[in-house]
Structure formats: structure tokens, C-alpha cells
Tab-separated table of C-alpha atoms in Angstrom:
chain	number	residue	atom	x	y	z
I	1	UNK	CA	-0.251	-0.148	-0.117
I	2	UNK	CA	2.633	2.421	0.750
I	3	UNK	CA	5.421	1.601	-1.813
I	4	UNK	CA	2.504	1.843	-3.977
I	5	UNK	CA	3.067	5.570	-4.006
I	6	UNK	CA	7.092	5.344	-4.603
I	7	UNK	CA	7.956	7.034	-8.616
I	8	UNK	CA	9.344	3.509	-10.249
I	9	UNK	CA	12.520	4.877	-9.491
I	10	UNK	CA	12.977	5.527	-5.870
I	11	UNK	CA	10.865	2.209	-4.659
I	12	UNK	CA	13.523	-0.106	-7.334
I	13	UNK	CA	15.795	2.143	-4.521
I	14	UNK	CA	14.158	0.498	-1.616
I	15	UNK	CA	13.709	-2.969	-2.560
I	16	UNK	CA	17.518	-3.016	-3.036
I	17	UNK	CA	17.938	-1.220	0.779
I	18	UNK	CA	15.793	-3.666	1.797
I	19	UNK	CA	17.499	-6.560	0.522
I	20	UNK	CA	20.538	-5.037	2.428
I	21	UNK	CA	19.048	-4.828	5.722
I	22	UNK	CA	19.785	-0.851	5.693
I	23	UNK	CA	15.823	-0.556	7.067
I	24	UNK	CA	15.809	3.094	8.178
I	25	UNK	CA	17.288	4.174	4.249
I	26	UNK	CA	14.016	1.840	3.850
I	27	UNK	CA	11.705	5.021	5.624
I	28	UNK	CA	14.180	7.804	4.222
I	29	UNK	CA	12.871	7.606	1.118
I	30	UNK	CA	8.885	7.614	2.558
I	31	UNK	CA	9.698	11.450	2.089
I	32	UNK	CA	8.934	10.544	-1.934
I	33	UNK	CA	6.250	9.573	-1.475
I	34	UNK	CA	2.778	10.273	-3.169
I	35	UNK	CA	0.786	12.250	-1.208
I	36	UNK	CA	3.651	13.538	1.319
I	37	UNK	CA	6.495	12.076	3.497
I	38	UNK	CA	5.593	9.015	5.141
I	39	UNK	CA	9.016	8.843	7.239
I	40	UNK	CA	7.245	8.943	11.078
I	41	UNK	CA	11.178	9.085	11.433
I	42	UNK	CA	11.166	12.527	10.836
I	43	UNK	CA	7.849	13.324	11.771
I	44	UNK	CA	7.791	17.299	11.773
I	45	UNK	CA	7.568	17.157	8.426
I	46	UNK	CA	5.260	15.127	7.784
I	47	UNK	CA	1.589	14.935	5.739
I	48	UNK	CA	-1.459	15.507	7.651
I	49	UNK	CA	-4.458	13.618	7.432
I	50	UNK	CA	-2.977	10.050	6.526
I	51	UNK	CA	-3.099	8.688	9.932
I	52	UNK	CA	-3.745	4.748	8.098
I	53	UNK	CA	-0.441	5.499	5.921
I	54	UNK	CA	1.039	6.122	9.271
I	55	UNK	CA	0.373	3.483	10.734
I	56	UNK	CA	1.073	1.265	8.206
I	57	UNK	CA	4.359	2.764	7.869
I	58	UNK	CA	5.345	1.571	11.949
I	59	UNK	CA	3.570	-1.290	11.001
I	60	UNK	CA	6.496	-1.361	9.367
I	61	UNK	CA	9.096	-0.776	11.470
I	62	UNK	CA	8.291	-2.964	13.750
I	63	UNK	CA	8.012	-5.867	11.541
I	64	UNK	CA	11.146	-4.925	10.346
I	65	UNK	CA	12.125	-4.685	14.270
I	66	UNK	CA	11.785	-8.030	13.955
I	67	UNK	CA	14.013	-9.376	11.123
I	68	UNK	CA	17.042	-7.190	12.569
I	69	UNK	CA	16.713	-9.854	15.361
I	70	UNK	CA	16.596	-12.955	12.916
I	71	UNK	CA	19.124	-11.505	11.152
I	72	UNK	CA	21.882	-11.229	14.270
I	73	UNK	CA	21.031	-7.022	13.287
I	74	UNK	CA	20.687	-6.082	17.183
I	75	UNK	CA	22.196	-2.434	16.722
I	76	UNK	CA	19.503	-1.612	14.323
I	77	UNK	CA	16.690	-2.865	16.381
I	78	UNK	CA	17.650	-0.572	18.380
I	79	UNK	CA	17.795	2.317	16.534
I	80	UNK	CA	14.487	2.161	14.666
I	81	UNK	CA	12.600	1.600	17.659
I	82	UNK	CA	14.242	4.027	20.021
I	83	UNK	CA	13.596	6.519	17.190
I	84	UNK	CA	9.827	5.257	16.685
I	85	UNK	CA	9.219	6.005	20.672
I	86	UNK	CA	11.139	8.714	20.674
I	87	UNK	CA	9.308	10.976	17.847
I	88	UNK	CA	5.612	9.178	17.972
I	89	UNK	CA	3.949	11.892	19.619
I	90	UNK	CA	4.006	13.971	16.484
I	91	UNK	CA	4.304	10.550	14.489
I	92	UNK	CA	0.553	9.250	16.062
I	93	UNK	CA	-1.315	12.930	16.022
I	94	UNK	CA	-3.675	13.000	13.452
I	95	UNK	CA	-4.994	9.574	14.801
I	96	UNK	CA	-8.416	8.395	16.218
I	97	UNK	CA	-7.269	8.982	19.990
I	98	UNK	CA	-8.495	5.322	21.133
I	99	UNK	CA	-6.652	4.143	18.055
I	100	UNK	CA	-3.534	6.317	18.703
I	101	UNK	CA	-3.162	4.327	22.105
I	102	UNK	CA	-3.424	0.822	20.271
I	103	UNK	CA	-0.618	1.763	18.545
I	104	UNK	CA	1.683	3.338	21.780
I	105	UNK	CA	0.488	0.286	23.521
I	106	UNK	CA	1.988	-1.546	19.916
I	107	UNK	CA	5.067	0.741	20.245
I	108	UNK	CA	6.054	0.587	23.387
I	109	UNK	CA	5.665	-3.605	23.669
I	110	UNK	CA	8.158	-3.979	20.877
I	111	UNK	CA	10.570	-1.670	22.287
I	112	UNK	CA	10.300	-3.904	24.891
I	113	UNK	CA	10.860	-7.296	23.404
I	114	UNK	CA	13.627	-5.660	21.571
I	115	UNK	CA	15.118	-4.828	25.382
I	116	UNK	CA	15.093	-9.203	25.614
I	117	UNK	CA	16.224	-9.804	22.836
I	118	UNK	CA	20.060	-7.213	22.686
I	119	UNK	CA	19.807	-6.927	27.152
I	120	UNK	CA	23.864	-5.213	25.908
I	121	UNK	CA	21.952	-2.568	24.793
I	122	UNK	CA	22.673	-0.515	28.815
I	123	UNK	CA	21.101	2.307	27.350
I	124	UNK	CA	17.722	0.162	25.943
I	125	UNK	CA	17.895	-2.258	28.951
I	126	UNK	CA	17.363	1.206	31.376
I	127	UNK	CA	13.976	2.309	30.038
I	128	UNK	CA	13.185	-1.328	29.744
I	129	UNK	CA	11.235	-0.130	32.968
I	130	UNK	CA	9.100	2.081	31.808
I	131	UNK	CA	8.301	0.634	27.714
I	132	UNK	CA	6.729	-1.625	30.628
I	133	UNK	CA	5.095	0.823	32.251
I	134	UNK	CA	3.694	2.866	29.205
I	135	UNK	CA	2.124	-0.187	27.707
I	136	UNK	CA	0.978	-2.062	30.570
I	137	UNK	CA	-0.996	1.074	31.131
I	138	UNK	CA	-3.212	0.896	28.047
I	139	UNK	CA	-3.277	-2.564	27.748
I	140	UNK	CA	-5.597	-2.242	30.635
I	141	UNK	CA	-6.739	1.084	29.709
I	142	UNK	CA	-8.711	-0.709	26.931
I	143	UNK	CA	-9.468	-3.388	28.506
I	144	UNK	CA	-6.898	-5.786	26.611
I	145	UNK	CA	-5.749	-8.673	29.626
I	146	UNK	CA	-4.469	-10.833	27.296
I	147	UNK	CA	-1.909	-8.524	25.959
I	148	UNK	CA	-1.419	-7.537	29.169
I	149	UNK	CA	-0.781	-10.523	30.659
I	150	UNK	CA	1.911	-11.448	27.803
I	151	UNK	CA	3.563	-8.225	28.457
I	152	UNK	CA	4.279	-8.971	31.523
I	153	UNK	CA	5.779	-12.231	31.271
I	154	UNK	CA	7.755	-9.861	28.359
I	155	UNK	CA	9.053	-7.931	31.242
I	156	UNK	CA	9.063	-10.036	33.177
I	157	UNK	CA	12.151	-12.208	31.088
I	158	UNK	CA	13.820	-9.061	30.918
I	159	UNK	CA	14.249	-8.107	34.765
I	160	UNK	CA	14.999	-12.108	34.816
I	161	UNK	CA	17.861	-11.153	32.363
I	162	UNK	CA	18.549	-8.987	34.662
I	163	UNK	CA	19.207	-10.065	38.035
I	164	UNK	CA	15.917	-8.566	39.381
I	165	UNK	CA	14.132	-12.118	40.670
I	166	UNK	CA	12.153	-11.112	43.365
I	167	UNK	CA	11.014	-8.046	40.011
I	168	UNK	CA	10.114	-10.934	37.902
I	169	UNK	CA	8.614	-13.425	39.974
I	170	UNK	CA	6.237	-10.117	40.944
I	171	UNK	CA	5.433	-9.209	36.901
I	172	UNK	CA	4.962	-13.076	36.650
I	173	UNK	CA	2.239	-13.268	39.278
I	174	UNK	CA	0.291	-9.814	37.988
I	175	UNK	CA	-0.253	-11.645	34.881
I	176	UNK	CA	-1.399	-14.777	37.297
I	177	UNK	CA	-4.420	-12.507	38.638
I	178	UNK	CA	-5.577	-11.234	35.671
I	179	UNK	CA	-6.220	-14.935	34.580
I	180	UNK	CA	-7.013	-16.840	37.477
I	181	UNK	CA	-10.964	-16.093	36.338
I	182	UNK	CA	-10.683	-17.040	32.718
I	183	UNK	CA	-11.244	-20.163	31.126
I	184	UNK	CA	-8.272	-22.587	30.680
I	185	UNK	CA	-5.861	-21.355	27.502
I	186	UNK	CA	-2.128	-21.947	27.498
I	187	UNK	CA	-0.709	-18.394	28.131
I	188	UNK	CA	-2.013	-19.606	32.108
I	189	UNK	CA	0.280	-22.245	31.228
I	190	UNK	CA	2.718	-20.440	30.465
I	191	UNK	CA	2.966	-18.417	33.777
I	192	UNK	CA	3.053	-21.300	35.690
I	193	UNK	CA	5.720	-22.379	33.651
I	194	UNK	CA	6.984	-18.555	34.072
I	195	UNK	CA	6.515	-18.735	37.792
I	196	UNK	CA	8.576	-22.097	38.103
I	197	UNK	CA	11.400	-20.828	36.388
I	198	UNK	CA	11.805	-17.721	38.461
I	199	UNK	CA	11.030	-19.356	42.245
I	200	UNK	CA	13.548	-21.846	41.388
I	201	UNK	CA	16.253	-19.030	40.833
I	202	UNK	CA	15.100	-18.047	44.420
I	203	UNK	CA	15.489	-21.298	45.500
I	204	UNK	CA	11.975	-21.757	46.686
I	205	UNK	CA	12.695	-25.622	45.422
I	206	UNK	CA	8.589	-26.261	47.043
I	207	UNK	CA	6.296	-23.134	45.132
I	208	UNK	CA	8.517	-24.564	41.952
I	209	UNK	CA	6.736	-27.898	42.667
I	210	UNK	CA	3.541	-26.156	42.259
I	211	UNK	CA	3.965	-24.451	40.399
I	212	UNK	CA	5.060	-27.385	38.022
I	213	UNK	CA	1.491	-29.229	39.185
I	214	UNK	CA	-0.168	-26.677	37.782
I	215	UNK	CA	0.372	-26.030	34.864
I	216	UNK	CA	0.535	-30.086	33.994
I	217	UNK	CA	-3.581	-30.136	35.525
I	218	UNK	CA	-4.305	-27.512	32.840
I	219	UNK	CA	-2.217	-29.463	30.027
I	220	UNK	CA	-4.386	-32.541	31.033
I	221	UNK	CA	-7.699	-30.150	30.323
I	222	UNK	CA	-6.688	-28.880	26.993
I	223	UNK	CA	-6.244	-30.306	23.428
I	224	UNK	CA	-2.019	-30.556	22.897
I	225	UNK	CA	-0.228	-28.464	22.180
I	226	UNK	CA	1.878	-28.532	19.279
I	227	UNK	CA	5.998	-30.597	19.766
I	228	UNK	CA	7.992	-27.454	20.800
I	229	UNK	CA	6.123	-26.070	23.448
I	230	UNK	CA	5.337	-29.671	24.701
I	231	UNK	CA	9.184	-30.281	24.814
I	232	UNK	CA	9.661	-26.692	27.443
I	233	UNK	CA	7.222	-27.765	29.739
I	234	UNK	CA	8.580	-31.204	29.558
I	235	UNK	CA	12.453	-29.687	30.501
I	236	UNK	CA	10.908	-27.341	33.017
I	237	UNK	CA	9.475	-30.171	34.408
I	238	UNK	CA	12.121	-32.470	34.732
I	239	UNK	CA	14.784	-29.555	35.626
I	240	UNK	CA	12.651	-28.959	38.296
I	241	UNK	CA	11.680	-32.910	39.308
I	242	UNK	CA	15.980	-32.915	39.712
I	243	UNK	CA	16.623	-29.506	41.427
I	244	UNK	CA	13.506	-31.287	43.916
I	245	UNK	CA	15.095	-34.411	44.199
I	246	UNK	CA	19.289	-33.570	44.645
I	247	UNK	CA	18.091	-30.206	46.747
I	248	UNK	CA	18.423	-32.400	50.935
I	249	UNK	CA	21.936	-33.116	49.835
I	250	UNK	CA	22.598	-30.165	48.193
I	251	UNK	CA	21.225	-28.430	51.558
I	252	UNK	CA	23.506	-30.967	54.020
I	253	UNK	CA	26.363	-30.365	51.886
I	254	UNK	CA	26.440	-26.306	52.243
I	255	UNK	CA	25.010	-26.764	55.458
I	256	UNK	CA	21.831	-24.690	55.166
I	257	UNK	CA	18.896	-25.284	56.831
I	258	UNK	CA	14.964	-24.736	56.084
I	259	UNK	CA	14.583	-21.815	57.626
I	260	UNK	CA	17.451	-20.349	55.687
I	261	UNK	CA	16.076	-20.799	52.424
I	262	UNK	CA	12.575	-19.074	53.821
């Protein structure tokens, strides 16, 4: 839809940049779009009154960010998503308020995902908490509870990778609270699986085993998931139960008592 607006010469250059993974250069070429500039990374010069085209370009950038991560071009993904986040208030000015809220949540959530895959980027990692707060506030305002829960799990994964174990567990518990009264789902099973990991990492073996039992019970009530999913669940169960088996010997070796762990 967007590329059809470009002159043929510019379109040829766009496709060439895309093949080379030069996605920021692709977006800059959208300044030549027929109805005016659609370069959302430079919103001060953007065309007015074209919200659907602006939305399409933003979706392009989210897709390009994912491609960058897949193709081991993490720094490019970081640059793209941070540029969009930092200037999106102007880029989204023509959108309907409700639709704008949806896109803002989507972009902040995408930024949170990039944080997970690029933990070595310190400046981005420092903004992860803000990205989560911005996205989750919008999801709650919209009543998009499944997306809110997934956002909580993403934030927890980022915090876990940063070594903030108790905070990671807390955000996962927030997702569990919202899902407690919801129908049985794979998302609920994954939430319990993640809690099993978070509590195991904090040496709370009994809690970890309880969470494993919860998701195993859920899986029995659901149609069987794909092999890749089931393998992850089985791996977690095996590791937690093995940790439970070895825990008494470890306590004895380290001279620990149960009260010390608690």
C-alpha cells in the first residue's frame, strides 16, 4: 500500500535497501511518497491527514525490527525502535485517540521485546521498566487483558535477565491474577511455567514444584499443544523435579536449613 505511492526510481532503491537490511534508509525514502512525506522518523515534515498510511509505516518498522533480531542485526533494531518511540507523539497526532492508544501500546511492547533480545545495550535496558509501564497502562485502559498479561511476562523475562529475580516473579504474578478467573488457556500454562522458573531461581523448591503441578494439570485439560511447546514444558518439569530430588543433599552439603531458605 505504501510502496505503491513511491515513484518507480525510488521504489527500486527502496527494494535494494531492504535486501541489504538498511531499514532506516528505507523509511527515509518514504519522504518521496506521492501524498507527501511518510518518514515517521522525522515527523515534523510528515504529511497531514493520512493516519492509515502512517499506521502502515509504523507496522513496517515493527516488522523490520523483528527481521533485524532474526538476522542478528540487533543494533539496527534498537536504533529503529528507539527512534520511533522518541518521536511517535508527533507521528501519531492525526490518529483517532482510541486507535492511537492501541498503536502506542503496541510500539512500547515491541520495544520491550527488543530489550529482551538486546540485553547488552545498556541504554535500552535502562528504559525497559518505562516501556512496560507505558504499554501495560494502555492495555489496562483498553481492557486488552491477554495482551496485558503477555506484556507482564515479557517484562518479567527482561527483569530476570537483568538479575532482578523478585521483581520478575512479581510481574508474572500480576499476569496470573488477571488470568485466575479466565478459561483454561496456553497463556495460563505458560504463566505457571514461568513462575516455576522464577521461584526455582530463588531456591524456593516447594513453590516451584507447586507451579509445575499447576501447569501439568492445565495441560491435561487442553488439546495437545505443538511438539516444540510440549518439549519446553517437559524440560521445565524435569529440571524442577531433579532440583527437588537433589535439594536435600545440597542443603546438607552447604550446611543450610529450611528456615534459612525461607
